[in-house]
Coordinates of C-alpha atoms and ligand atoms in Angstrom, one line a residue:
M1 CA -82.9 39.1 -10.2
E2 CA -80.5 38.4 -7.3
N3 CA -77.2 37.1 -8.6
G4 CA -74.9 36.7 -5.6
F5 CA -72.6 38.4 -3.2
L6 CA -69.4 40.4 -4.0
C7 CA -66.9 40.7 -1.2
R8 CA -65.8 44.3 -0.5
D9 CA -62.1 43.4 -1.4
R10 CA -63.3 42.2 -4.8
F11 CA -65.0 45.5 -5.8
Q12 CA -62.1 46.1 -8.2
D13 CA -63.2 43.0 -10.1
L14 CA -66.4 44.7 -11.0
L15 CA -64.5 47.7 -12.4
E16 CA -62.2 45.5 -14.4
A17 CA -65.1 43.5 -15.8
L18 CA -66.8 46.7 -17.0
R19 CA -63.5 48.0 -18.5
S20 CA -63.0 44.7 -20.3
L21 CA -66.4 45.3 -22.0
G22 CA -65.1 48.7 -23.2
Y23 CA -66.7 50.9 -20.6
Q24 CA -65.0 53.9 -18.9
C25 CA -66.1 53.8 -15.3
I26 CA -67.5 57.0 -13.6
G27 CA -68.0 56.8 -9.8
P28 CA -68.4 58.9 -6.7
Q29 CA -65.3 60.5 -5.2
V30 CA -64.6 63.3 -2.8
R31 CA -63.9 66.5 -4.7
D32 CA -63.9 70.1 -3.2
G33 CA -65.8 68.9 -0.1
A34 CA -68.6 67.1 -1.9
I35 CA -69.3 63.8 -3.6
L36 CA -68.9 64.1 -7.3
F37 CA -69.1 61.6 -10.2
V38 CA -65.7 61.5 -11.9
A39 CA -63.5 59.0 -13.7
L40 CA -63.0 56.0 -11.5
V41 CA -60.0 53.6 -12.0
A42 CA -59.6 51.9 -8.6
A43 CA -61.9 50.9 -5.8
E44 CA -59.7 52.7 -3.3
E45 CA -60.8 56.0 -4.9
L46 CA -64.3 55.5 -3.7
P47 CA -65.4 57.6 -0.7
R48 CA -64.8 54.9 2.0
G49 CA -66.0 55.9 5.5
V50 CA -67.6 59.2 4.4
R51 CA -71.1 60.5 5.2
D52 CA -72.9 63.7 4.1
I53 CA -74.6 66.0 6.5
Q54 CA -77.3 68.0 4.6
A55 CA -79.8 70.6 5.7
P56 CA -81.5 73.6 4.0
G57 CA -78.6 75.6 2.6
S58 CA -76.0 73.3 3.9
Y59 CA -73.9 70.4 2.7
R60 CA -70.7 69.0 4.3
L61 CA -68.9 65.7 4.5
E62 CA -67.7 63.9 7.6
R63 CA -65.3 61.0 8.1
T64 CA -66.6 57.8 9.8
A65 CA -64.8 54.7 11.0
G66 CA -67.0 52.5 8.8
P67 CA -65.8 50.4 5.8
R68 CA -68.6 51.4 3.4
F69 CA -68.1 53.1 0.1
F70 CA -71.7 54.4 -0.3
G71 CA -72.7 55.5 3.2
W72 CA -73.8 58.9 2.0
A73 CA -76.9 60.1 0.2
N74 CA -75.9 62.2 -2.8
G75 CA -73.8 65.1 -4.1
P76 CA -74.8 68.1 -6.3
Q77 CA -74.8 66.0 -9.5
A78 CA -77.1 63.3 -10.6
L79 CA -76.9 61.6 -14.1
K80 CA -78.1 64.8 -15.8
P81 CA -74.7 66.2 -16.8
L82 CA -73.8 62.9 -18.4
V83 CA -76.8 62.8 -20.8
F84 CA -77.8 66.5 -21.0
A85 CA -74.5 68.3 -21.1
P86 CA -74.3 71.8 -19.5
R87 CA -73.0 73.1 -22.8
E88 CA -73.1 71.2 -26.0
V89 CA -72.6 72.1 -29.6
L90 CA -75.6 70.7 -31.6
W91 CA -74.7 71.9 -35.1
R92 CA -72.6 74.2 -37.2
A93 CA -73.9 76.3 -40.1
E94 CA -71.7 77.1 -43.1
R95 CA -72.4 79.5 -45.9
A96 CA -71.1 78.4 -49.3
E97 CA -69.9 80.8 -52.1
D98 CA -73.3 80.6 -53.8
A99 CA -74.9 81.8 -50.5
T100 CA -76.6 78.5 -49.7
I101 CA -76.3 77.5 -46.1
R102 CA -75.4 74.0 -45.0
F103 CA -76.2 72.7 -41.5
I104 CA -73.8 70.1 -40.1
P105 CA -75.0 68.2 -37.0
E106 CA -72.5 67.4 -34.3
L107 CA -72.9 64.4 -32.1
P108 CA -70.9 63.6 -28.9
P109 CA -67.9 61.4 -29.3
P110 CA -68.8 57.7 -28.9
L111 CA -67.9 56.8 -25.3
R112 CA -69.3 53.9 -23.3
L113 CA -69.7 55.0 -19.7
A114 CA -70.5 52.8 -16.7
V115 CA -71.8 54.9 -13.8
I116 CA -71.2 53.3 -10.4
G117 CA -73.3 54.4 -7.3
V118 CA -76.4 55.7 -9.0
R119 CA -79.3 56.3 -6.6
A120 CA -82.9 55.4 -7.0
C121 CA -83.9 59.1 -7.3
D122 CA -81.3 59.5 -10.0
L123 CA -82.8 56.6 -12.0
A124 CA -86.3 58.1 -11.6
A125 CA -85.0 61.5 -12.8
L126 CA -83.3 59.8 -15.8
D127 CA -86.6 58.2 -16.7
L128 CA -88.2 61.7 -16.7
Q129 CA -85.4 63.1 -18.8
D130 CA -85.8 60.2 -21.2
R131 CA -89.5 61.1 -21.6
H132 CA -88.6 64.7 -22.4
F133 CA -85.6 64.1 -24.7
L134 CA -86.5 60.8 -26.3
G135 CA -90.3 61.0 -26.5
P136 CA -92.4 62.3 -29.4
P137 CA -92.5 64.5 -31.3
A138 CA -88.8 64.2 -31.9
E139 CA -85.8 62.4 -30.4
D140 CA -82.9 64.5 -29.4
A141 CA -79.9 63.0 -31.2
S142 CA -77.2 64.2 -28.7
Y143 CA -79.1 63.0 -25.7
A144 CA -79.9 59.7 -27.4
A145 CA -76.3 59.1 -28.2
R146 CA -75.1 59.7 -24.7
R147 CA -78.0 57.8 -23.1
A148 CA -77.4 54.7 -25.3
S149 CA -73.8 54.5 -24.0
L150 CA -74.7 54.2 -20.3
F151 CA -74.3 51.1 -18.1
L152 CA -75.9 51.9 -14.8
V153 CA -74.8 50.3 -11.5
A154 CA -77.2 51.5 -8.8
V155 CA -76.6 51.3 -5.1
H156 CA -79.7 51.2 -2.9
C157 CA -79.6 54.1 -0.4
S158 CA -78.8 53.0 3.2
D159 CA -78.1 56.5 4.5
P160 CA -80.5 59.2 3.2
S161 CA -79.7 62.7 4.2
D162 CA -82.0 65.0 6.1
S163 CA -82.9 66.7 2.8
C164 CA -84.1 63.5 1.1
F165 CA -87.8 62.7 0.6
C166 CA -87.8 60.1 -2.2
A167 CA -90.0 57.8 -0.1
S168 CA -92.8 60.4 -0.3
T169 CA -92.5 60.8 -4.1
G170 CA -92.4 57.0 -4.5
D171 CA -88.9 57.0 -6.1
G172 CA -86.7 55.5 -3.5
P173 CA -84.7 54.8 -1.4
R174 CA -84.5 51.4 -3.1
A175 CA -84.0 51.4 -6.8
S176 CA -86.6 49.2 -8.5
T177 CA -86.1 49.7 -12.2
G178 CA -83.8 51.4 -14.8
F179 CA -80.5 49.8 -13.7
D180 CA -78.2 47.2 -15.2
L181 CA -76.9 46.1 -11.8
A182 CA -78.0 47.1 -8.3
L183 CA -76.0 46.7 -5.2
T184 CA -77.0 46.5 -1.6
E185 CA -74.0 47.5 0.5
L186 CA -73.4 45.5 3.7
D187 CA -70.3 45.9 5.9
D188 CA -68.5 43.0 4.2
G189 CA -69.6 43.5 0.6
F190 CA -72.5 43.8 -1.8
I191 CA -75.6 41.8 -2.7
V192 CA -75.7 42.0 -6.5
E193 CA -78.9 42.1 -8.5
S194 CA -79.3 42.4 -12.2
G195 CA -81.9 44.5 -14.0
S196 CA -81.0 43.8 -17.6
G197 CA -79.6 41.1 -19.8
R198 CA -76.2 42.7 -20.0
G199 CA -76.2 43.2 -16.2
A200 CA -76.9 39.5 -15.7
Q201 CA -74.1 38.6 -18.1
L202 CA -71.7 40.8 -16.3
A203 CA -72.8 39.4 -12.9
A204 CA -72.3 35.9 -14.2
S205 CA -68.7 36.7 -15.2
L206 CA -67.9 37.7 -11.6
A207 CA -68.2 34.3 -10.0
L208 CA -70.1 35.7 -7.1
D209 CA -70.6 34.0 -3.7
A210 CA -73.9 32.8 -2.4
V211 CA -76.2 35.2 -0.6
T212 CA -77.2 34.0 2.9
G213 CA -80.5 34.4 4.7
D214 CA -78.8 36.7 7.2
M215 CA -77.6 38.9 4.5
R216 CA -81.1 39.2 3.0
S217 CA -82.5 40.0 6.5
E218 CA -79.9 42.7 7.0
A219 CA -80.6 44.2 3.6
A220 CA -84.3 44.3 4.2
A221 CA -83.9 45.9 7.6
Q222 CA -81.5 48.5 6.2
A223 CA -84.0 49.4 3.4
E224 CA -86.8 49.8 5.9
A225 CA -84.6 52.0 8.2
A226 CA -83.6 54.2 5.3
R227 CA -87.2 54.7 4.4
A228 CA -88.2 55.4 8.0
R229 CA -85.4 57.9 8.5
Q230 CA -86.8 60.4 5.9
R231 CA -88.7 63.1 7.7
R232 CA -89.5 65.5 4.9
R233 CA -92.3 64.8 2.5
L234 CA -94.5 66.5 -0.1
P235 CA -98.2 66.9 0.8
S236 CA -100.1 63.9 -0.3
R237 CA -102.9 65.8 -1.9
D238 CA -103.3 66.7 -5.6
L239 CA -100.6 69.3 -5.8
R240 CA -101.4 70.3 -9.4
A241 CA -105.0 71.3 -8.5
A242 CA -103.9 72.9 -5.2
L243 CA -101.2 75.0 -6.8
F244 CA -103.2 76.3 -9.7
A245 CA -106.0 77.3 -7.3
R246 CA -103.4 79.3 -5.3
L247 CA -101.5 81.3 -7.9
E248 CA -102.1 84.5 -5.9
H249 CA -101.2 83.0 -2.5
P250 CA -99.2 85.5 -0.3
R251 CA -96.5 82.9 0.2
W252 CA -95.2 83.4 -3.3
A253 CA -94.2 87.0 -2.4
L254 CA -92.7 85.8 0.9
V255 CA -90.5 83.2 -0.7
A256 CA -89.5 85.8 -3.4
E257 CA -88.1 88.0 -0.6
R258 CA -85.7 85.3 0.3
C259 CA -84.9 83.8 -3.2
L260 CA -81.8 85.2 -4.9
A261 CA -82.9 84.0 -8.3
C262 CA -79.5 82.3 -8.6
G263 CA -80.8 79.2 -10.4
N264 CA -78.8 76.8 -8.2
C265 CA -82.0 74.8 -7.6
S266 CA -82.5 74.2 -11.3
S267 CA -78.8 73.4 -11.9
V268 CA -78.7 70.7 -9.3
C269 CA -82.2 69.4 -10.0
P270 CA -81.8 66.1 -11.9
T271 CA -85.1 66.6 -13.8
C272 CA -84.8 70.3 -14.9
F273 CA -84.3 70.3 -18.7
C274 CA -84.6 74.0 -19.7
H275 CA -81.9 75.3 -22.0
A276 CA -81.1 78.2 -24.2
G277 CA -79.7 78.2 -27.7
V278 CA -76.5 80.2 -28.2
E279 CA -75.1 81.2 -31.6
T280 CA -71.4 82.0 -32.0
P281 CA -70.8 83.4 -35.5
E282 CA -67.4 83.7 -37.0
L283 CA -66.3 87.2 -37.7
D284 CA -66.6 86.9 -41.5
G285 CA -70.1 85.6 -41.2
A286 CA -69.2 82.5 -43.2
A287 CA -70.0 80.1 -40.4
S288 CA -71.7 79.8 -37.0
V289 CA -71.8 77.4 -34.2
H290 CA -75.1 76.6 -32.4
A291 CA -74.8 75.4 -28.8
R292 CA -77.3 74.3 -26.2
V293 CA -76.6 75.6 -22.6
W294 CA -78.5 74.9 -19.4
D295 CA -80.9 77.7 -18.6
S296 CA -83.3 78.2 -15.7
C297 CA -86.7 79.6 -14.8
F298 CA -84.8 82.1 -12.7
T299 CA -82.9 83.9 -15.4
Q300 CA -84.4 87.1 -16.9
S301 CA -83.7 86.0 -20.4
H302 CA -85.5 82.7 -20.0
S303 CA -88.9 84.4 -20.2
Y304 CA -87.9 87.0 -22.8
I305 CA -90.4 86.8 -25.7
H306 CA -90.7 89.4 -28.5
G307 CA -89.4 92.4 -26.5
I308 CA -91.1 91.5 -23.2
T309 CA -89.8 89.6 -20.2
V310 CA -92.9 87.7 -19.4
R311 CA -91.9 86.8 -15.8
S312 CA -90.4 90.1 -14.7
D313 CA -89.8 89.5 -11.0
T314 CA -88.5 86.7 -8.7
R315 CA -92.0 85.9 -7.4
A316 CA -93.2 85.0 -10.9
R317 CA -90.0 83.1 -11.7
Y318 CA -90.1 81.0 -8.5
R319 CA -93.8 80.3 -9.0
Q320 CA -93.1 79.2 -12.6
W321 CA -90.4 76.8 -11.4
F322 CA -92.5 75.4 -8.6
T323 CA -95.8 75.1 -10.4
H324 CA -94.2 73.5 -13.4
K325 CA -92.2 71.0 -11.3
L326 CA -95.0 70.0 -9.0
G327 CA -98.1 70.9 -11.2
S328 CA -98.1 71.1 -14.9
W329 CA -95.4 68.4 -15.3
H330 CA -98.3 66.0 -14.7
E331 CA -99.9 67.1 -18.0
Q332 CA -96.6 66.8 -19.9
Y333 CA -95.1 63.6 -18.4
G334 CA -97.8 61.9 -16.4
R335 CA -96.2 62.6 -13.0
S336 CA -94.6 65.2 -10.8
G337 CA -91.2 66.5 -11.9
C338 CA -89.8 66.0 -8.4
V339 CA -88.1 62.7 -7.4
G340 CA -87.4 63.8 -3.8
C341 CA -83.6 64.0 -4.0
G342 CA -83.5 67.0 -1.8
R343 CA -80.7 68.7 -3.8
C344 CA -82.6 72.0 -4.3
I345 CA -83.0 72.2 -0.5
S346 CA -79.3 71.6 0.4
W347 CA -77.8 73.6 -2.5
C348 CA -80.1 76.7 -2.2
P349 CA -77.8 79.3 -0.6
V350 CA -80.7 80.7 1.5
G351 CA -82.1 77.3 2.4
I352 CA -85.5 77.5 0.7
D353 CA -87.1 74.1 1.2
I354 CA -89.5 72.9 -1.6
T355 CA -91.4 70.6 0.9
E356 CA -91.9 73.5 3.3
E357 CA -93.1 75.8 0.6
A358 CA -95.5 73.1 -0.8
A359 CA -97.0 72.6 2.7
A360 CA -97.4 76.3 3.2
I361 CA -99.0 77.0 -0.1
C362 CA -101.1 73.8 -0.5
T363 CA -102.1 72.9 3.0
G364 CA -101.8 76.2 4.9
T365 CA -99.1 74.7 7.2
G366 CA -95.4 75.4 7.2
H367 CA -93.5 78.2 8.9
D368 CA -95.1 81.4 7.6
Ligands
LIG401 S1 -87.3 69.7 -7.2 FE1 -85.6 69.5 -5.7 S2 -86.0 67.6 -4.5 FE2 -87.3 67.6 -6.4 S3 -86.0 66.4 -7.9 FE3 -85.5 68.6 -8.2 S4 -83.7 69.0 -6.9 FE4 -84.6 67.0 -6.2
LIG402 S1 -84.8 79.0 -4.6 FE1 -82.7 79.1 -3.7 S2 -81.4 78.0 -5.3 FE2 -83.4 78.5 -6.3 S3 -83.1 80.4 -7.3 FE3 -83.9 80.9 -5.3 S4 -82.1 81.3 -4.0 FE4 -81.4 80.2 -5.8

């Protein structure tokens, strides 16, 4: 629902309104040459007049003369680290004097987070993570606690990067669901829409200005331009069937010659959820801490089962990542595991491009 227009110089009012409801604000800021989501106190901390230049194996920021806070596509993080922490203690075990063992669950500290500047692809990825961590057969208590604390302020993408292809996966560049508030950034300010009851209440508290017809026309043109600007895409055919019919395609060996098996692609991917369990026992054996840490298809240990590393080489590991993401994910979650954010393309140190590999393997095109 469209709620009104927030002038740029009143952006701080939005942050204050969220804080008055008990939320700590997290928002995009320039850190170490990239856009990262970190604690946000003042609107001046937002990346005003910044754009990102992305390409396979390349990410850099440039200054522009423009007034916009969100004129960039994305950084290496999405919402994933905020709900599925890179390392998280899940429980402790303690041995009593009578040798019985007690398991004590640990939950993250209660913290209400409002995340500003969430992209459409990030929301689609969060929905996938929800299906994994909250769906049957069991809800993950740590994920559920973090997820319940989120207030999401989306900003529709106006400047996708050259790595983005969310239009081809159907997940962007405009956010359509999953947000509390969504903002369309124009040069003078923001058209505010609400997507939840609490979002509507917050918007009502801001005493917004009226949205004009010119603003709506500019927003529509901006959305269409953002969509048209995306040049990458996944093949439109049934990738699940195409991939599983081509498990011995020679392209797997070619990509494995380039792939470093570093796991960057799964770290930055907002939908990857694989993890390992790590036990840290105390020296006297009386207690132990069990933590969950991010893992990846690309580590040797991830496919170690009963004395055997099932996927012993990079070809098998890359193929596993790829065929799960674009193929068998459909059976598990009813859709592809790729939301078209392009992060795995930009943050791959050797510039392996998932869209190029999909085209080469599934349609016989590409650059091989
Ligand atoms: S596979 Fe790549 S493009 Fe697709 S969601 Fe993951 S990081 Fe983004
Ligand atoms: S595809 Fe790229 S990012 Fe992924 S493991 Fe291989 S080298 Fe690393």
